[in-house]
Amino acid sequence: MASNVTNKTDPRSMNSRVFIGNLNTLVVKKSDVEAIFSKYGKIVGCSVHKGFAFVQYVNERNARAAVAGEDGRMIAGQVLDINLAAEPKVNRGKAGVKRSAAEMYGSVPEHPSPSPLL
């Protein structure tokens, strides 16, 4: 079993660390992540957080193979968003997108009725 350490402060290990986003951590556990990603190489660290995880490999080659092999895979009803931790994806989808009030709260009437307090 790999340790919980995925040392984000060590620049030498950044290229061998994989970010796993959109992970259903209510269902998927650390042991599941390790089982899925161990086929790409030796895992030296694995940490699972609410909605995402990191896997630390021995080398960059293993990490890149994991990204290529698992990005877009569906696990526990969610499509995984996987990339090297050192190379975040551009335009991750809905992040940073402003939504209208109608999208957030449903339909907003064009002409609201007068306030009963006035």
PDB file of C-alpha atoms in Angstrom:
ATOM      1  CA  MET A   1       0.000   0.000   0.000  1.00  0.00           C
ATOM      2  CA  ALA A   2       1.315   3.460  -0.932  1.00  0.00           C
ATOM      3  CA  SER A   3       1.766   6.197   1.614  1.00  0.00           C
ATOM      4  CA  ASN A   4      -0.545   9.204   1.890  1.00  0.00           C
ATOM      5  CA  VAL A   5       2.280  11.546   0.879  1.00  0.00           C
ATOM      6  CA  THR A   6       2.086  13.204  -2.531  1.00  0.00           C
ATOM      7  CA  ASN A   7       4.492  16.034  -1.581  1.00  0.00           C
ATOM      8  CA  LYS A   8       3.346  19.053  -3.567  1.00  0.00           C
ATOM      9  CA  THR A   9       6.342  21.056  -2.368  1.00  0.00           C
ATOM     10  CA  ASP A  10       8.946  18.878  -4.083  1.00  0.00           C
ATOM     11  CA  PRO A  11       9.413  20.264  -7.619  1.00  0.00           C
ATOM     12  CA  ARG A  12      11.259  17.106  -8.728  1.00  0.00           C
ATOM     13  CA  SER A  13       8.158  15.016  -8.150  1.00  0.00           C
ATOM     14  CA  MET A  14       5.603  17.334  -9.802  1.00  0.00           C
ATOM     15  CA  ASN A  15       5.911  15.700 -13.233  1.00  0.00           C
ATOM     16  CA  SER A  16       5.291  12.260 -11.765  1.00  0.00           C
ATOM     17  CA  ARG A  17       2.145  13.280  -9.835  1.00  0.00           C
ATOM     18  CA  VAL A  18      -1.300  12.699 -11.346  1.00  0.00           C
ATOM     19  CA  PHE A  19      -4.371  14.769 -10.471  1.00  0.00           C
ATOM     20  CA  ILE A  20      -7.664  12.851 -10.596  1.00  0.00           C
ATOM     21  CA  GLY A  21     -10.641  15.199 -10.674  1.00  0.00           C
ATOM     22  CA  ASN A  22     -14.395  14.628 -10.575  1.00  0.00           C
ATOM     23  CA  LEU A  23     -13.890  11.568  -8.385  1.00  0.00           C
ATOM     24  CA  ASN A  24     -16.924  10.239  -6.508  1.00  0.00           C
ATOM     25  CA  THR A  25     -15.180   9.853  -3.151  1.00  0.00           C
ATOM     26  CA  LEU A  26     -18.393   8.790  -1.442  1.00  0.00           C
ATOM     27  CA  VAL A  27     -17.999   5.514  -3.334  1.00  0.00           C
ATOM     28  CA  VAL A  28     -14.371   5.352  -4.519  1.00  0.00           C
ATOM     29  CA  LYS A  29     -11.769   4.818  -1.784  1.00  0.00           C
ATOM     30  CA  LYS A  30      -7.977   5.075  -1.667  1.00  0.00           C
ATOM     31  CA  SER A  31      -7.599   1.329  -2.209  1.00  0.00           C
ATOM     32  CA  ASP A  32      -9.748   1.603  -5.370  1.00  0.00           C
ATOM     33  CA  VAL A  33      -7.613   4.442  -6.733  1.00  0.00           C
ATOM     34  CA  GLU A  34      -4.432   2.464  -6.035  1.00  0.00           C
ATOM     35  CA  ALA A  35      -5.857  -0.649  -7.716  1.00  0.00           C
ATOM     36  CA  ILE A  36      -6.873   1.265 -10.852  1.00  0.00           C
ATOM     37  CA  PHE A  37      -3.668   3.273 -11.219  1.00  0.00           C
ATOM     38  CA  SER A  38      -1.072   0.684 -10.130  1.00  0.00           C
ATOM     39  CA  LYS A  39      -1.149  -0.943 -13.573  1.00  0.00           C
ATOM     40  CA  TYR A  40       0.795   2.061 -14.919  1.00  0.00           C
ATOM     41  CA  GLY A  41       3.735   1.745 -12.549  1.00  0.00           C
ATOM     42  CA  LYS A  42       4.863   1.809  -8.942  1.00  0.00           C
ATOM     43  CA  ILE A  43       2.818   4.193  -6.800  1.00  0.00           C
ATOM     44  CA  VAL A  44       4.806   5.811  -4.003  1.00  0.00           C
ATOM     45  CA  GLY A  45       1.998   8.001  -2.667  1.00  0.00           C
ATOM     46  CA  CYS A  46      -1.756   8.358  -2.936  1.00  0.00           C
ATOM     47  CA  SER A  47      -4.037  10.901  -1.283  1.00  0.00           C
ATOM     48  CA  VAL A  48      -7.803  11.080  -1.659  1.00  0.00           C
ATOM     49  CA  HIS A  49      -9.776  14.212  -0.848  1.00  0.00           C
ATOM     50  CA  LYS A  50     -13.414  15.194  -1.299  1.00  0.00           C
ATOM     51  CA  GLY A  51     -13.994  14.997  -5.048  1.00  0.00           C
ATOM     52  CA  PHE A  52     -10.397  14.459  -6.154  1.00  0.00           C
ATOM     53  CA  ALA A  53      -7.186  12.528  -5.569  1.00  0.00           C
ATOM     54  CA  PHE A  54      -3.475  12.593  -6.309  1.00  0.00           C
ATOM     55  CA  VAL A  55      -1.315   9.627  -7.248  1.00  0.00           C
ATOM     56  CA  GLN A  56       2.467   9.923  -7.002  1.00  0.00           C
ATOM     57  CA  TYR A  57       4.483   7.658  -9.294  1.00  0.00           C
ATOM     58  CA  VAL A  58       8.186   6.863  -9.246  1.00  0.00           C
ATOM     59  CA  ASN A  59       8.699   8.596 -12.599  1.00  0.00           C
ATOM     60  CA  GLU A  60       7.083  10.858 -15.173  1.00  0.00           C
ATOM     61  CA  ARG A  61       6.725   8.085 -17.774  1.00  0.00           C
ATOM     62  CA  ASN A  62       4.352   6.154 -15.481  1.00  0.00           C
ATOM     63  CA  ALA A  63       2.359   9.285 -14.690  1.00  0.00           C
ATOM     64  CA  ARG A  64       1.929  10.190 -18.370  1.00  0.00           C
ATOM     65  CA  ALA A  65       0.810   6.629 -19.148  1.00  0.00           C
ATOM     66  CA  ALA A  66      -1.828   6.863 -16.399  1.00  0.00           C
ATOM     67  CA  VAL A  67      -3.140  10.167 -17.752  1.00  0.00           C
ATOM     68  CA  ALA A  68      -3.320   8.784 -21.296  1.00  0.00           C
ATOM     69  CA  GLY A  69      -4.989   5.571 -20.158  1.00  0.00           C
ATOM     70  CA  GLU A  70      -7.511   6.868 -17.644  1.00  0.00           C
ATOM     71  CA  ASP A  71      -8.537  10.433 -18.599  1.00  0.00           C
ATOM     72  CA  GLY A  72     -12.239  10.409 -19.437  1.00  0.00           C
ATOM     73  CA  ARG A  73     -12.874   7.019 -17.821  1.00  0.00           C
ATOM     74  CA  MET A  74     -16.200   6.673 -16.021  1.00  0.00           C
ATOM     75  CA  ILE A  75     -16.012   5.437 -12.441  1.00  0.00           C
ATOM     76  CA  ALA A  76     -18.941   5.352 -10.012  1.00  0.00           C
ATOM     77  CA  GLY A  77     -21.105   7.302 -12.442  1.00  0.00           C
ATOM     78  CA  GLN A  78     -18.682  10.180 -12.992  1.00  0.00           C
ATOM     79  CA  VAL A  79     -16.271  10.884 -15.852  1.00  0.00           C
ATOM     80  CA  LEU A  80     -12.782  11.386 -14.461  1.00  0.00           C
ATOM     81  CA  ASP A  81     -10.766  14.492 -15.312  1.00  0.00           C
ATOM     82  CA  ILE A  82      -7.123  13.407 -15.144  1.00  0.00           C
ATOM     83  CA  ASN A  83      -3.905  15.260 -15.863  1.00  0.00           C
ATOM     84  CA  LEU A  84      -0.377  15.710 -14.585  1.00  0.00           C
ATOM     85  CA  ALA A  85      -0.453  17.892 -11.483  1.00  0.00           C
ATOM     86  CA  ALA A  86       2.297  20.033 -13.036  1.00  0.00           C
ATOM     87  CA  GLU A  87       0.210  20.630 -16.181  1.00  0.00           C
ATOM     88  CA  PRO A  88      -3.306  21.744 -15.257  1.00  0.00           C
ATOM     89  CA  LYS A  89      -5.811  21.620 -18.108  1.00  0.00           C
ATOM     90  CA  VAL A  90      -7.003  24.842 -19.666  1.00  0.00           C
ATOM     91  CA  ASN A  91     -10.776  25.348 -19.805  1.00  0.00           C
ATOM     92  CA  ARG A  92     -11.776  22.640 -17.352  1.00  0.00           C
ATOM     93  CA  GLY A  93     -15.411  23.112 -18.266  1.00  0.00           C
ATOM     94  CA  LYS A  94     -17.768  24.867 -15.872  1.00  0.00           C
ATOM     95  CA  ALA A  95     -15.108  26.231 -13.532  1.00  0.00           C
ATOM     96  CA  GLY A  96     -15.006  29.994 -13.707  1.00  0.00           C
ATOM     97  CA  VAL A  97     -18.054  30.232 -15.963  1.00  0.00           C
ATOM     98  CA  LYS A  98     -20.522  32.848 -14.812  1.00  0.00           C
ATOM     99  CA  ARG A  99     -24.110  31.690 -14.750  1.00  0.00           C
ATOM    100  CA  SER A 100     -27.194  33.838 -15.026  1.00  0.00           C
ATOM    101  CA  ALA A 101     -29.668  34.182 -12.188  1.00  0.00           C
ATOM    102  CA  ALA A 102     -32.158  32.099 -14.181  1.00  0.00           C
ATOM    103  CA  GLU A 103     -29.650  29.254 -14.416  1.00  0.00           C
ATOM    104  CA  MET A 104     -28.918  29.404 -10.691  1.00  0.00           C
ATOM    105  CA  TYR A 105     -32.387  30.081  -9.309  1.00  0.00           C
ATOM    106  CA  GLY A 106     -34.810  29.091 -12.047  1.00  0.00           C
ATOM    107  CA  SER A 107     -36.929  31.496 -14.076  1.00  0.00           C
ATOM    108  CA  VAL A 108     -36.902  35.131 -13.062  1.00  0.00           C
ATOM    109  CA  PRO A 109     -40.043  37.074 -14.039  1.00  0.00           C
ATOM    110  CA  GLU A 110     -39.491  39.935 -16.495  1.00  0.00           C
ATOM    111  CA  HIS A 111     -41.773  42.272 -14.537  1.00  0.00           C
ATOM    112  CA  PRO A 112     -41.717  41.380 -10.875  1.00  0.00           C
ATOM    113  CA  SER A 113     -44.832  42.170  -8.918  1.00  0.00           C
ATOM    114  CA  PRO A 114     -44.654  45.119  -6.528  1.00  0.00           C
ATOM    115  CA  SER A 115     -43.245  44.321  -3.144  1.00  0.00           C
ATOM    116  CA  PRO A 116     -45.899  43.770  -0.471  1.00  0.00           C
ATOM    117  CA  LEU A 117     -43.700  45.792   1.886  1.00  0.00           C
ATOM    118  CA  LEU A 118     -44.081  49.042  -0.098  1.00  0.00           C
TER     119      LEU A 118
END
